[in-house]
Short mmCIF file of C-alpha atoms (C1' of nucleotides) in Angstrom, two decimals:
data_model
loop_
_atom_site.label_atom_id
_atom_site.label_comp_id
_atom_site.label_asym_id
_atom_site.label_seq_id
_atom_site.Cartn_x
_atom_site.Cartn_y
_atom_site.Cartn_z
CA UNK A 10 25.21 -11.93 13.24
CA UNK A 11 23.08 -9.39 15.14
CA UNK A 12 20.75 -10.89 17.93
CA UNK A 13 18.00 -8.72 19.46
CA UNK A 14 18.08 -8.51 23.32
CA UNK A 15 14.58 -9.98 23.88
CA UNK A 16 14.61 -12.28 20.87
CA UNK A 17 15.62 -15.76 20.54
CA UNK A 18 15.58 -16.19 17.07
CA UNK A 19 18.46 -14.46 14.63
CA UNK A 20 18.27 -11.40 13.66
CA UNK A 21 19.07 -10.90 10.27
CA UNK A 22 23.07 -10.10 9.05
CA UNK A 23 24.01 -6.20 9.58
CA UNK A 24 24.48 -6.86 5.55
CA UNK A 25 21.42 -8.57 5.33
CA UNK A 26 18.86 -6.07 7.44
CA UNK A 27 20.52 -3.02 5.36
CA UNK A 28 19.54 -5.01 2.34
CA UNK A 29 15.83 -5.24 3.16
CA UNK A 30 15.78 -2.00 4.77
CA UNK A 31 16.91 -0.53 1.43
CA UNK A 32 14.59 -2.71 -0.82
CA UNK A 33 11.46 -1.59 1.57
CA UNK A 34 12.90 2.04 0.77
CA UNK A 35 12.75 1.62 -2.55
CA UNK A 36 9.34 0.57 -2.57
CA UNK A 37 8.05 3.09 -0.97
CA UNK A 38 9.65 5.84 -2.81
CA UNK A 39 9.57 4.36 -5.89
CA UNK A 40 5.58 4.07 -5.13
CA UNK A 41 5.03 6.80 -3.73
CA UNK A 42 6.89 9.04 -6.44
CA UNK A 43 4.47 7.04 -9.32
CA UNK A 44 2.07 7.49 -7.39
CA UNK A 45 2.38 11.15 -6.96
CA UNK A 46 2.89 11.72 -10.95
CA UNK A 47 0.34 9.98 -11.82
CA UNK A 48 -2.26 12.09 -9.74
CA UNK A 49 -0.65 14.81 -10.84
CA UNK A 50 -1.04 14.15 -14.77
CA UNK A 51 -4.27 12.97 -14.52
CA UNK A 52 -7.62 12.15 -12.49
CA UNK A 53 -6.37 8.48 -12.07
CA UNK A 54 -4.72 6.50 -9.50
CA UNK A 55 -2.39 3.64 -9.79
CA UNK A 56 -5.51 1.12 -8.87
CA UNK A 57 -7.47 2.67 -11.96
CA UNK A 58 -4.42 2.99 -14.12
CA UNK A 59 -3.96 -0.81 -13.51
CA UNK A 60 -7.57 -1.22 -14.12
CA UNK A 61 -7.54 -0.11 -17.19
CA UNK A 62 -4.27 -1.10 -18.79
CA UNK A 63 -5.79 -4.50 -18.31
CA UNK A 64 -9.00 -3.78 -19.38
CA UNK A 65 -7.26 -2.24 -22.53
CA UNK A 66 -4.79 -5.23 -23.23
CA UNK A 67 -8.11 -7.50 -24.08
CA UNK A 68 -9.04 -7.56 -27.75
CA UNK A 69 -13.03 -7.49 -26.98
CA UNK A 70 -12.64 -4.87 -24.05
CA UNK A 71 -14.72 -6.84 -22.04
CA UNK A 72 -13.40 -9.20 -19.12
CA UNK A 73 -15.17 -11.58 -16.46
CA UNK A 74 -14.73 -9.96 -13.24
CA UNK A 75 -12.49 -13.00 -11.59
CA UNK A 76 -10.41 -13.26 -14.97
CA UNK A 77 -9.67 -9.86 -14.17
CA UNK A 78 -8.76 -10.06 -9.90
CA UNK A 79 -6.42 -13.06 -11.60
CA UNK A 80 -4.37 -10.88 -14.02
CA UNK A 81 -4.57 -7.92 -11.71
CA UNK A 82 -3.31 -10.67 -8.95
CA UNK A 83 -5.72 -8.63 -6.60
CA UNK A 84 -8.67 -10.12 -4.36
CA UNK A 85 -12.20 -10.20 -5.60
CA UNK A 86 -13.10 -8.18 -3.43
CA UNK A 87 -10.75 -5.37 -3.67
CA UNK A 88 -11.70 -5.66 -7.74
CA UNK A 89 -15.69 -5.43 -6.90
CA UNK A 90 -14.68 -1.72 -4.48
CA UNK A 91 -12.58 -0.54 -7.17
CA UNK A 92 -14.92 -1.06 -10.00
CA UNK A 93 -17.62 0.31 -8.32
CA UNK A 94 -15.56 3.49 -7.49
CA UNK A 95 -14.42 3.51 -11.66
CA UNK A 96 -18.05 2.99 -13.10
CA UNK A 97 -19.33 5.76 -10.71
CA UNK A 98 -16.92 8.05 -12.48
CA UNK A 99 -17.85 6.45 -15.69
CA UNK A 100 -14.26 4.77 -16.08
CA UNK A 101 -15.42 1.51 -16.59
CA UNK A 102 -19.15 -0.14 -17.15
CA UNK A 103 -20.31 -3.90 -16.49
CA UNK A 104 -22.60 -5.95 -18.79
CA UNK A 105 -24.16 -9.38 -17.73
CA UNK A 106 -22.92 -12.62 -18.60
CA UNK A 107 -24.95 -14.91 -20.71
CA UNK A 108 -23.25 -18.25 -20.07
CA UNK A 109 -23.32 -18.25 -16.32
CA UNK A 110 -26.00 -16.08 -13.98
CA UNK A 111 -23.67 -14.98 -10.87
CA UNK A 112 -20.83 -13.50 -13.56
CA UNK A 113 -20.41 -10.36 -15.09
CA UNK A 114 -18.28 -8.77 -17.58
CA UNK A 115 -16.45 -5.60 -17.37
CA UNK A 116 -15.63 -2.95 -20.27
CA UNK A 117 -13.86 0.38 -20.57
CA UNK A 118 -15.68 3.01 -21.61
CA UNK A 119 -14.13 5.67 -23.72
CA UNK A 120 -14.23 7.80 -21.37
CA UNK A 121 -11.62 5.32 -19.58
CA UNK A 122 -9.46 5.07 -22.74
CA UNK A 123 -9.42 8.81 -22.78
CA UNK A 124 -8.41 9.01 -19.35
CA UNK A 125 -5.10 6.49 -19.73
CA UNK A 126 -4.14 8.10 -23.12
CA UNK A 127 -3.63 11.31 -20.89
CA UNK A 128 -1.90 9.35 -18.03
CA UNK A 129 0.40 6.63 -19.80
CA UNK A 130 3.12 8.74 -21.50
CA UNK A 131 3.46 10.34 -18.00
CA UNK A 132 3.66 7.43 -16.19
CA UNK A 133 6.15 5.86 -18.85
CA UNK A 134 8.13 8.47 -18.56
CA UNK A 135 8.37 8.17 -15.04
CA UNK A 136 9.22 4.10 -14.98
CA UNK A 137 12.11 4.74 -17.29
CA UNK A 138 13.55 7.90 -15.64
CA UNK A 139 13.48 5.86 -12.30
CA UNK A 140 13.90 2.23 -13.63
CA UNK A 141 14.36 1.38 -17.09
CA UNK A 142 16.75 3.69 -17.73
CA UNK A 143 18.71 4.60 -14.76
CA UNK A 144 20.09 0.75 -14.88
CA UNK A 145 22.53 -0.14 -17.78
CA UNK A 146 22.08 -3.49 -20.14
CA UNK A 147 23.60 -5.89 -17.66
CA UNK A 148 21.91 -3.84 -14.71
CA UNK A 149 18.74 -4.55 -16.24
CA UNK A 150 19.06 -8.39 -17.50
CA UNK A 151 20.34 -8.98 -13.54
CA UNK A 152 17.49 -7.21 -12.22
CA UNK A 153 15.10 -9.05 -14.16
CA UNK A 154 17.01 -12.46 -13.22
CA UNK A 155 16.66 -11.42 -9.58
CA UNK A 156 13.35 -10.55 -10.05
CA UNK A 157 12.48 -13.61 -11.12
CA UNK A 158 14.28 -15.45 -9.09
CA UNK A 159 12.27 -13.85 -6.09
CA UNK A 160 9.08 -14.83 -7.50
CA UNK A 161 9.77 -18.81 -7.64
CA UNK A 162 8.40 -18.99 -4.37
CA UNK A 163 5.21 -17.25 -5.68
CA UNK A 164 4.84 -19.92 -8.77
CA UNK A 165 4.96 -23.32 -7.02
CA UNK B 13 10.11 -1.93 -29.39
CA UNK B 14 5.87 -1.92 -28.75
CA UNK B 15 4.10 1.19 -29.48
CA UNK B 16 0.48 1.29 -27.37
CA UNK B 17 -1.96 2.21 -30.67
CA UNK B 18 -3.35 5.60 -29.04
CA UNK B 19 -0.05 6.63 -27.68
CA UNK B 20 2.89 9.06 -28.99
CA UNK B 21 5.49 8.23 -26.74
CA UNK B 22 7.16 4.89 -26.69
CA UNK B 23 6.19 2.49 -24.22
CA UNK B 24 8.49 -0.42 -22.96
CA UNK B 25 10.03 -2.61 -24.84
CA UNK B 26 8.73 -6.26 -24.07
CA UNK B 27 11.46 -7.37 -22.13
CA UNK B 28 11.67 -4.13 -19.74
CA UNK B 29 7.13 -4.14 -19.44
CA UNK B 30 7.69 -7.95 -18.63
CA UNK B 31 10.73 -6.97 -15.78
CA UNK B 32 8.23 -4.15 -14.62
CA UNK B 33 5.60 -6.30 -14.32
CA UNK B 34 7.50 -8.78 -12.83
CA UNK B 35 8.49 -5.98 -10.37
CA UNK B 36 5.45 -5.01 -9.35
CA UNK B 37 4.23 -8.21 -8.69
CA UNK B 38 7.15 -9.09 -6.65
CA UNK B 39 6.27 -6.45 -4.29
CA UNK B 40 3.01 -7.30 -4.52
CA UNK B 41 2.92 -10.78 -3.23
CA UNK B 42 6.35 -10.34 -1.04
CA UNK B 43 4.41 -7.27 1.14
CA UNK B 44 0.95 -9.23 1.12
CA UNK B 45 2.46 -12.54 2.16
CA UNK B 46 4.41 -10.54 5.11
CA UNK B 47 1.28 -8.72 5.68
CA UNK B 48 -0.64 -12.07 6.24
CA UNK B 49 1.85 -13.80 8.29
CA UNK B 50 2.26 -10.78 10.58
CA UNK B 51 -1.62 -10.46 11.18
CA UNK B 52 -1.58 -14.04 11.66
CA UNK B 53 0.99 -14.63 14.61
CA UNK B 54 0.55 -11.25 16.26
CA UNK B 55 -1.88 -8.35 16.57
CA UNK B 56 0.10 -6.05 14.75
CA UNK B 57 -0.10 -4.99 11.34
CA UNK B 58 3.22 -4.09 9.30
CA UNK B 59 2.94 -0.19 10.00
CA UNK B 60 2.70 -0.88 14.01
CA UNK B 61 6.19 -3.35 13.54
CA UNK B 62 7.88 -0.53 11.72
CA UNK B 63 6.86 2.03 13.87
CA UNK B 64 7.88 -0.20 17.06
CA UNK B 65 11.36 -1.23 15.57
CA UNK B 66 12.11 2.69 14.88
CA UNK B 67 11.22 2.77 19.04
CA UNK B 68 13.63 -0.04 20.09
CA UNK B 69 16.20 0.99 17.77
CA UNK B 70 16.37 4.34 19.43
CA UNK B 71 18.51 3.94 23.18
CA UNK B 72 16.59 5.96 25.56
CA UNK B 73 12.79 4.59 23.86
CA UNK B 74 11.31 7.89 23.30
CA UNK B 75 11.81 10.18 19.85
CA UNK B 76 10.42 12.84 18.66
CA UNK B 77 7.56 12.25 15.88
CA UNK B 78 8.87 14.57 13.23
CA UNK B 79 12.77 12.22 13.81
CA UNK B 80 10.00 9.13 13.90
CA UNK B 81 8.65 10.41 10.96
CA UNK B 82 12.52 10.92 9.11
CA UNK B 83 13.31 7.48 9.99
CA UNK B 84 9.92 5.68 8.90
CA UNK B 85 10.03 7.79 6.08
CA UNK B 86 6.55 8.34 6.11
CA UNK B 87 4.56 11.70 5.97
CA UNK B 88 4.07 13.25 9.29
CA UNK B 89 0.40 12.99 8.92
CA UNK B 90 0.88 9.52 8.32
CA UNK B 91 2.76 9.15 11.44
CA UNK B 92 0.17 11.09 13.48
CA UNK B 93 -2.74 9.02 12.82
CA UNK B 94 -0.81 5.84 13.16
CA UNK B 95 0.14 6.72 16.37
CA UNK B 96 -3.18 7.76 17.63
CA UNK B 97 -4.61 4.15 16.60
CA UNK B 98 -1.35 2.33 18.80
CA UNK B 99 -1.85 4.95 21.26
CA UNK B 100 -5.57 3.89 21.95
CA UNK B 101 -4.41 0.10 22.17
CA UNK B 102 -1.67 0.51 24.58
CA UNK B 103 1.40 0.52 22.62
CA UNK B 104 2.93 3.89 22.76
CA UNK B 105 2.86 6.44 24.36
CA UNK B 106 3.20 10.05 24.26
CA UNK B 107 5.15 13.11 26.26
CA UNK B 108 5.54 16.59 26.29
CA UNK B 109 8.70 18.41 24.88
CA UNK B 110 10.21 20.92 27.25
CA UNK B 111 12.44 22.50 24.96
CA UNK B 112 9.81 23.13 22.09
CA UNK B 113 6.32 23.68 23.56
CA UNK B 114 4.89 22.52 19.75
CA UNK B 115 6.54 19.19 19.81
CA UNK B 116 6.45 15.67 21.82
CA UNK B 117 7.68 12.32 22.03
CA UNK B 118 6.62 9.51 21.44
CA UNK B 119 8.14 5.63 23.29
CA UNK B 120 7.10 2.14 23.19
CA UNK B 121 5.21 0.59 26.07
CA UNK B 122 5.91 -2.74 27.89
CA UNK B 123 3.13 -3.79 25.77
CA UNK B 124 4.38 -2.65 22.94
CA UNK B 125 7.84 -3.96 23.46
CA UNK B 126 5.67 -7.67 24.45
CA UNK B 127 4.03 -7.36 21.01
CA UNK B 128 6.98 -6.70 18.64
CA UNK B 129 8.68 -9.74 20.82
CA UNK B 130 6.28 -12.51 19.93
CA UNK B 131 5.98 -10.73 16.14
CA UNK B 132 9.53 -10.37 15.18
CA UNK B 133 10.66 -13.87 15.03
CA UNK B 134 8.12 -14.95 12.27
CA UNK B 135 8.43 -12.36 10.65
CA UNK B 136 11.89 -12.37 10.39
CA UNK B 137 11.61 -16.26 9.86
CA UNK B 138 9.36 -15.33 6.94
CA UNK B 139 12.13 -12.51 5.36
CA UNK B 140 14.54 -15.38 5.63
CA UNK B 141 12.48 -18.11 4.15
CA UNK B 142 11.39 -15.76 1.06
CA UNK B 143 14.17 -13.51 0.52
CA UNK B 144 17.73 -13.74 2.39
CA UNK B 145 17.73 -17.34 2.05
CA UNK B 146 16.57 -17.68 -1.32
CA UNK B 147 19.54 -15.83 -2.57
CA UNK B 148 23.01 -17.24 -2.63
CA UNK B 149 25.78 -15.16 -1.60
CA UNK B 150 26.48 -13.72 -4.82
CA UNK B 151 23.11 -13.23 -5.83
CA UNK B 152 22.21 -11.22 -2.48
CA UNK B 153 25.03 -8.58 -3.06
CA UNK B 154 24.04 -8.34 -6.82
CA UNK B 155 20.64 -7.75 -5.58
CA UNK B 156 22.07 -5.16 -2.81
CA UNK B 157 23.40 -3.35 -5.04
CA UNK B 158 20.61 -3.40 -7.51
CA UNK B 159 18.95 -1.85 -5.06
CA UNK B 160 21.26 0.63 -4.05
CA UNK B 161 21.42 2.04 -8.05
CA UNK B 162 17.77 2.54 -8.37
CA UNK B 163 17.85 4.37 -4.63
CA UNK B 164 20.54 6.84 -6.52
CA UNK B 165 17.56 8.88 -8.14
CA UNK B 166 16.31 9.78 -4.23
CA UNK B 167 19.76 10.22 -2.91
CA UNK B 168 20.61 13.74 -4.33
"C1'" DC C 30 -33.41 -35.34 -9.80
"C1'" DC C 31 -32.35 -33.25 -5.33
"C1'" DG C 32 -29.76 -31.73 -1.59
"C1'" DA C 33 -24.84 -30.37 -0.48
"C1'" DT C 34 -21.01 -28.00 -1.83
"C1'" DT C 35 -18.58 -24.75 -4.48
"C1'" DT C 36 -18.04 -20.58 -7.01
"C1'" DG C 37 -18.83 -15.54 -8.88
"C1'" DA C 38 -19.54 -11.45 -7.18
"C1'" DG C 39 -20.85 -7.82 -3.90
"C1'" DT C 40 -21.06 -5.51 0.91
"C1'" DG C 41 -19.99 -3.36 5.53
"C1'" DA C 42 -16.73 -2.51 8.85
"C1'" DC C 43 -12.46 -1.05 9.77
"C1'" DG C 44 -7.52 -0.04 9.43
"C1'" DC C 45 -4.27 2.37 6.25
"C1'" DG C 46 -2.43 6.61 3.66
"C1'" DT C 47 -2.71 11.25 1.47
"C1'" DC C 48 -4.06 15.84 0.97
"C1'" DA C 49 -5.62 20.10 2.57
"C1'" DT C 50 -6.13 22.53 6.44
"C1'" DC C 51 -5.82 23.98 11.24
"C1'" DT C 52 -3.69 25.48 15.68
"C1'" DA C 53 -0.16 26.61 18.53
"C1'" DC C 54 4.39 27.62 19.22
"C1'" DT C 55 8.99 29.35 17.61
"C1'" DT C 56 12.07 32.01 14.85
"C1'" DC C 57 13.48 35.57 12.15
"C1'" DC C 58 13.69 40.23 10.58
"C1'" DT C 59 13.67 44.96 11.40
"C1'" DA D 20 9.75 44.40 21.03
"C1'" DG D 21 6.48 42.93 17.56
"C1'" DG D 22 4.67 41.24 13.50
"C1'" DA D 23 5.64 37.89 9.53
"C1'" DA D 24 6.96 33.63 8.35
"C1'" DG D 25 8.00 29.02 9.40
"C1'" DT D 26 7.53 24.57 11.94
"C1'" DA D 27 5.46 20.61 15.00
"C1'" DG D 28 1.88 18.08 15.12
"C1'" DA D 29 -3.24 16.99 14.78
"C1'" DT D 30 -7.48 16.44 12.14
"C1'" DG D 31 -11.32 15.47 8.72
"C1'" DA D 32 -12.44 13.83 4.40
"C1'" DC D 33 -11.87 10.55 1.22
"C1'" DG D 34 -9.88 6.81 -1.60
"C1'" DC D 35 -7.57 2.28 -0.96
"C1'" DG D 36 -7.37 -2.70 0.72
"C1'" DT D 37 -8.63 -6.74 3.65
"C1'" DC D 38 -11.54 -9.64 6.18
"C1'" DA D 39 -15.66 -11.82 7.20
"C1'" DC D 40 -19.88 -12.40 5.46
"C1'" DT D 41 -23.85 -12.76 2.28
"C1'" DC D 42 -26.51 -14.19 -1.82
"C1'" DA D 43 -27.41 -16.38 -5.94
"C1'" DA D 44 -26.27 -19.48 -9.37
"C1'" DA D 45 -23.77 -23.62 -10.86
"C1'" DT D 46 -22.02 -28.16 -10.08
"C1'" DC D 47 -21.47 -32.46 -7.95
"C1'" DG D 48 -22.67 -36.86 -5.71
"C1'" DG D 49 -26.00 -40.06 -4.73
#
DNA sequence: CCGATTTGAGTGACGCGTCATCTACTTCCT
DNA sequence: AGGAAGTAGATGACGCGTCACTCAAATCGG
């Protein structure tokens, strides 16, 4: 057990800090590299490519703003700056919402369904080279278990 | 194994999109809820805390930015302008490198090394509390080496 | 029915992160 | 030695993300 000189609380484990060091790696590369594909297969960024994958896995193609920030698990906020920034590039458009005044729906346009058909088989490509398919069977069933397992303090 | 309607490449199969997913939200909520409890019991944000651990892990307090930059593992931009916003509020700061006129250091201040002191224990509290100790033993060296597999691909 | 509270959504300020580009210094090649 | 190429680091522009705040509409409690 490793204790910091100024610190009176424990550190964590040599084991443990390499651990998280190497998870916070992974992030960032594993981000960053997605990232870096995607903007080079197409005009979109992760936040639009998210946008629009949910906007595309709605039958009607047209969501209420906050139903949206909820399945995106994003703040309202962040969804208002981003949509603005997609319908300005004519990604995305908004229509009003009869049933209640302050809401709004959002659609993709087909411009936005032409611009994920050009960026998905990239990006897929991409998650299995680094992910899917770089872990064998039981690799993958553990890594979903631990996944999981990680998010129970997330569901309460 | 789902095939997206306006795609020709195969997309995930339900049970790897639902891991993916599952991923992504992980880091999602894990980095926001750190994010949050950082901003809440110091003044630093998680880039400042990983730029002032690199500067007390380091004996002597002061490296060089493009080392700083190797160990973050962050783009040396990144580093530059991060450093120029902790520079302004006191904690780091900067000196010239004899041996290579182009280059500099960079150390922690005493008010930098007061700051990462009252932010580290919560922090780490809050890595505990969400990830180390929500593991058991053989789940945490599973996950380790989970890890450690999908770093393979930035390894080589 | 009316005021108080809550909720849906947007906004401005500001810190973060990347890319392209710049400057100054060093190194390498001949 | 001297010019070409490379390297250290900084910078400006711009998209991303959060926080605090606003406004309008809906709902709730009396």
């Amino acid at each position: 057990m490793a204790y910091d000189g100024f610190m009176t609380t424990p550190w964590l484990s040599d084991e443990q800090q390499r651990i998280w060091r190497s998870w916070l790696r992974l992030n960032r590369e594993l981000s960053a590299t997605l990232a870096r594909e995607m903007s080079a297969s197409s005009d979109l960024s992760m936040a639009d490519f998210g946008v629009l994958v949910q906007l595309t896995d709605v039958a009607d193609g047209r969501v209420r703003i906050s139903e949206l920030a909820d399945n995106l698990g994003w703040e309202r906020s962040r969804v208002s700056h981003q949509l603005k920034r997609m319908q300005t590039r004519g990604l995305v458009e908004r229509f009003e919402c009869a049933e209640d005044g302050r809401g709004s729906f959002v659609g993709i346009t087909s411009a936005g369904r032409e611009a994920i058909g050009e960026a998905a088989p990239g990006h897929v490509a991409e998650v299995r080279r680094l992910v899917v398919d770089h872990l064998d069977a039981d690799e993958l069933r553990d890594f979903g278990r631990l996944v999981d397992r990680l998010l129970e303090p997330f569901n309460g």
